[in-house]
Short mmCIF file of C-alpha atoms in Angstrom, two decimals:
data_model
loop_
_atom_site.label_atom_id
_atom_site.label_comp_id
_atom_site.label_asym_id
_atom_site.label_seq_id
_atom_site.Cartn_x
_atom_site.Cartn_y
_atom_site.Cartn_z
CA MET B 1 -8.42 -2.74 15.66
CA LYS B 2 -9.52 -2.69 11.91
CA ILE B 3 -6.37 -2.03 10.20
CA GLU B 4 -6.75 -0.87 6.45
CA ILE B 5 -4.47 -0.65 4.28
CA TYR B 6 -4.98 0.79 0.48
CA SER B 7 -2.68 0.71 -1.86
CA ASP B 8 -2.28 1.59 -5.64
CA GLY B 9 0.54 2.02 -8.22
CA SER B 10 1.15 4.15 -11.34
CA GLY B 11 3.29 3.31 -14.38
CA THR B 12 3.20 2.55 -18.00
CA SER B 13 6.18 0.40 -18.74
CA SER B 14 9.70 -0.83 -18.07
CA ASN B 15 11.59 1.81 -19.69
CA LYS B 16 9.46 4.59 -17.64
CA ASN B 17 9.15 6.03 -14.59
CA GLY B 18 6.50 4.04 -12.01
CA GLY B 19 5.38 5.38 -8.62
CA TYR B 20 3.19 3.68 -5.67
CA GLY B 21 1.31 5.46 -2.99
CA TRP B 22 -0.61 3.80 0.49
CA VAL B 23 -2.62 5.05 3.03
CA LEU B 24 -3.41 3.46 6.18
CA ILE B 25 -6.43 3.93 8.15
CA ILE B 26 -7.26 2.65 11.64
CA ASP B 27 -10.67 2.07 12.84
CA GLY B 28 -12.17 3.68 10.42
CA GLN B 29 -9.79 6.92 10.90
CA LYS B 30 -6.84 8.18 8.31
CA HIS B 31 -3.12 7.50 10.52
CA SER B 32 -0.78 8.13 7.40
CA GLU B 33 0.00 7.85 3.85
CA GLY B 34 3.23 7.48 1.40
CA PHE B 35 4.64 7.36 -1.52
CA GLY B 36 7.57 6.66 -3.79
CA HIS B 37 9.55 6.64 -6.78
CA ILE B 38 10.32 3.55 -8.57
CA GLU B 39 13.17 3.40 -11.78
CA PHE B 40 11.62 1.16 -14.97
CA ALA B 41 8.54 0.57 -13.68
CA THR B 42 5.65 -1.30 -14.97
CA ASN B 43 2.26 -0.48 -13.75
CA ASN B 44 2.25 -4.11 -12.00
CA ASP B 45 6.12 -3.68 -10.16
CA ALA B 46 4.55 -0.24 -8.49
CA GLU B 47 1.08 -2.17 -7.59
CA LEU B 48 3.11 -5.16 -6.21
CA GLU B 49 5.77 -2.04 -4.61
CA ALA B 50 2.78 -0.34 -3.35
CA ALA B 51 1.22 -3.26 -1.30
CA ILE B 52 4.44 -4.11 -0.03
CA GLN B 53 5.41 -1.02 1.34
CA GLY B 54 1.55 -0.22 2.94
CA LEU B 55 2.08 -3.49 4.58
CA VAL B 56 5.68 -2.51 5.96
CA ALA B 57 3.46 0.51 7.43
CA VAL B 58 1.11 -2.06 8.99
CA PHE B 59 3.72 -3.95 10.51
CA LYS B 60 5.53 -1.08 11.97
CA PHE B 61 2.40 0.16 13.19
CA ILE B 62 1.39 -3.14 15.21
CA THR B 63 5.02 -3.83 16.07
CA SER B 64 5.59 -0.56 17.64
CA ASN B 65 2.28 0.08 19.36
CA ASN B 66 2.34 -3.67 21.05
CA ILE B 67 -0.77 -4.23 19.21
CA THR B 68 -1.71 -8.35 18.92
CA GLU B 69 -5.42 -8.19 18.72
CA HIS B 70 -6.05 -6.60 14.81
CA GLN B 71 -7.85 -6.99 11.43
CA ILE B 72 -6.10 -6.18 8.85
CA THR B 73 -7.25 -5.89 4.90
CA LEU B 74 -4.92 -4.90 2.11
CA ILE B 75 -7.15 -2.80 -0.26
CA SER B 76 -6.14 -2.19 -4.25
CA ASP B 77 -7.71 -1.83 -7.36
CA SER B 78 -5.02 -4.25 -8.46
CA GLN B 79 -6.78 -7.82 -8.59
CA ILE B 80 -3.91 -9.34 -9.86
CA VAL B 81 -1.91 -8.13 -6.79
CA LEU B 82 -4.50 -9.38 -4.89
CA ASN B 83 -4.36 -12.40 -6.19
CA TRP B 84 -0.50 -12.48 -5.66
CA ALA B 85 -0.81 -11.25 -2.20
CA SER B 86 -3.62 -14.12 -1.25
CA GLY B 87 -1.28 -16.77 -3.23
CA THR B 88 -4.48 -16.53 -5.37
CA ASN B 89 -2.28 -16.63 -8.54
CA ARG B 90 1.22 -18.09 -8.93
CA PHE B 91 4.61 -15.15 -9.41
CA LYS B 92 6.58 -15.71 -12.76
CA GLN B 93 8.08 -13.62 -12.76
CA LYS B 94 11.56 -14.94 -11.84
CA GLU B 95 13.71 -11.74 -11.98
CA LYS B 96 11.30 -10.05 -9.42
CA ILE B 97 10.57 -13.15 -6.84
CA LYS B 98 12.60 -11.45 -4.35
CA ARG B 99 9.69 -8.85 -4.05
CA TYR B 100 6.86 -11.39 -4.52
CA GLU B 101 8.18 -13.07 -1.56
CA ALA B 102 8.56 -10.07 0.35
CA LEU B 103 4.48 -9.49 -0.13
CA ARG B 104 3.37 -13.20 0.80
CA ALA B 105 6.08 -13.10 4.11
CA LEU B 106 3.90 -9.61 5.42
CA MET B 107 0.46 -11.33 4.38
CA VAL B 108 1.53 -14.79 6.47
CA LYS B 109 2.95 -12.83 8.99
CA MET B 110 0.00 -10.30 9.91
CA ASN B 111 -2.82 -12.80 8.74
CA VAL B 112 -3.79 -10.18 5.72
CA LYS B 113 -7.17 -10.44 4.20
CA THR B 114 -7.34 -8.88 0.72
CA GLN B 115 -10.39 -6.43 -0.70
CA TRP B 116 -10.64 -5.00 -4.44
CA VAL B 117 -12.03 -1.77 -4.63
CA LYS B 118 -13.00 0.11 -8.16
CA GLY B 119 -10.19 2.37 -9.26
CA HIS B 120 -11.83 5.66 -9.83
CA SER B 121 -14.92 4.89 -8.63
CA GLY B 122 -14.91 7.64 -5.88
CA ASN B 123 -13.67 5.76 -2.87
CA ILE B 124 -11.83 8.77 -1.31
CA TYR B 125 -8.86 6.61 0.11
CA ASN B 126 -7.90 4.90 -3.54
CA ASN B 127 -7.85 8.03 -4.67
CA GLN B 128 -5.94 9.42 -2.66
CA CYS B 129 -3.39 6.70 -3.33
CA ASP B 130 -4.11 6.82 -7.34
CA LYS B 131 -3.08 10.57 -6.40
CA LEU B 132 -0.12 9.67 -4.20
CA ALA B 133 1.36 6.92 -7.20
CA ASN B 134 1.14 9.80 -9.91
CA MET B 135 3.49 12.32 -7.23
CA GLY B 136 6.20 9.02 -6.84
CA ARG B 137 6.30 8.73 -10.67
CA LYS B 138 6.68 12.33 -11.33
CA LYS B 139 9.15 12.77 -8.22
CA GLN B 140 7.48 15.07 -7.25
CA GLU B 141 7.98 16.65 -3.59
CA ILE B 142 5.38 16.68 -0.81
CA VAL B 143 4.23 20.13 -0.04
CA GLU B 144 4.32 19.99 4.13
CA LYS B 145 1.17 20.49 5.52
CA LYS B 146 0.92 20.71 9.05
CA ILE B 147 -1.81 19.02 10.81
CA GLU B 148 -3.02 20.41 14.40
CA GLU B 149 -2.21 17.45 16.71
CA SER B 150 -5.37 15.45 18.04
CA ASN B 151 -5.89 12.63 20.39
CA THR B 152 -7.43 9.59 18.96
CA SER B 153 -8.77 6.45 20.42
CA ILE B 154 -4.92 5.15 18.53
CA GLY B 155 -3.02 8.00 20.78
CA THR B 156 -1.34 11.23 19.17
CA SER B 157 -1.40 11.88 15.68
CA ILE B 158 0.49 14.83 13.49
#
């Protein structure tokens, strides 16, 4: 099973709010998405949280569905977060080391690969993550829209 998790963060400075968003793609089809708000977050804080929350969603998906055969890729427009995720770059912010350790643990546990995508380049899932992250930063509420149930190769989706 091919699993892609797109993630993006939105923030400006540590004295302002941030947000994150993620989109989960299973075998080329959008499965789910999520976003959240972070008080006082830099853009890197928000990007890091987006990757963590996206990977948590992947972990929940594979464990709840007993999926053992999978190829997982974390896709982001943040090269610094991808380098943290892969262990290429050291993480130097001691006060936030637990978040970094959470990211690394998820990456190792699920054997996740990384892929960079240029931001604002027309990639629909990256664009959706950007939109979700901005909604989170602004504390906007999701406008629920009913999606017709359909059977997919991975089960029933709503």
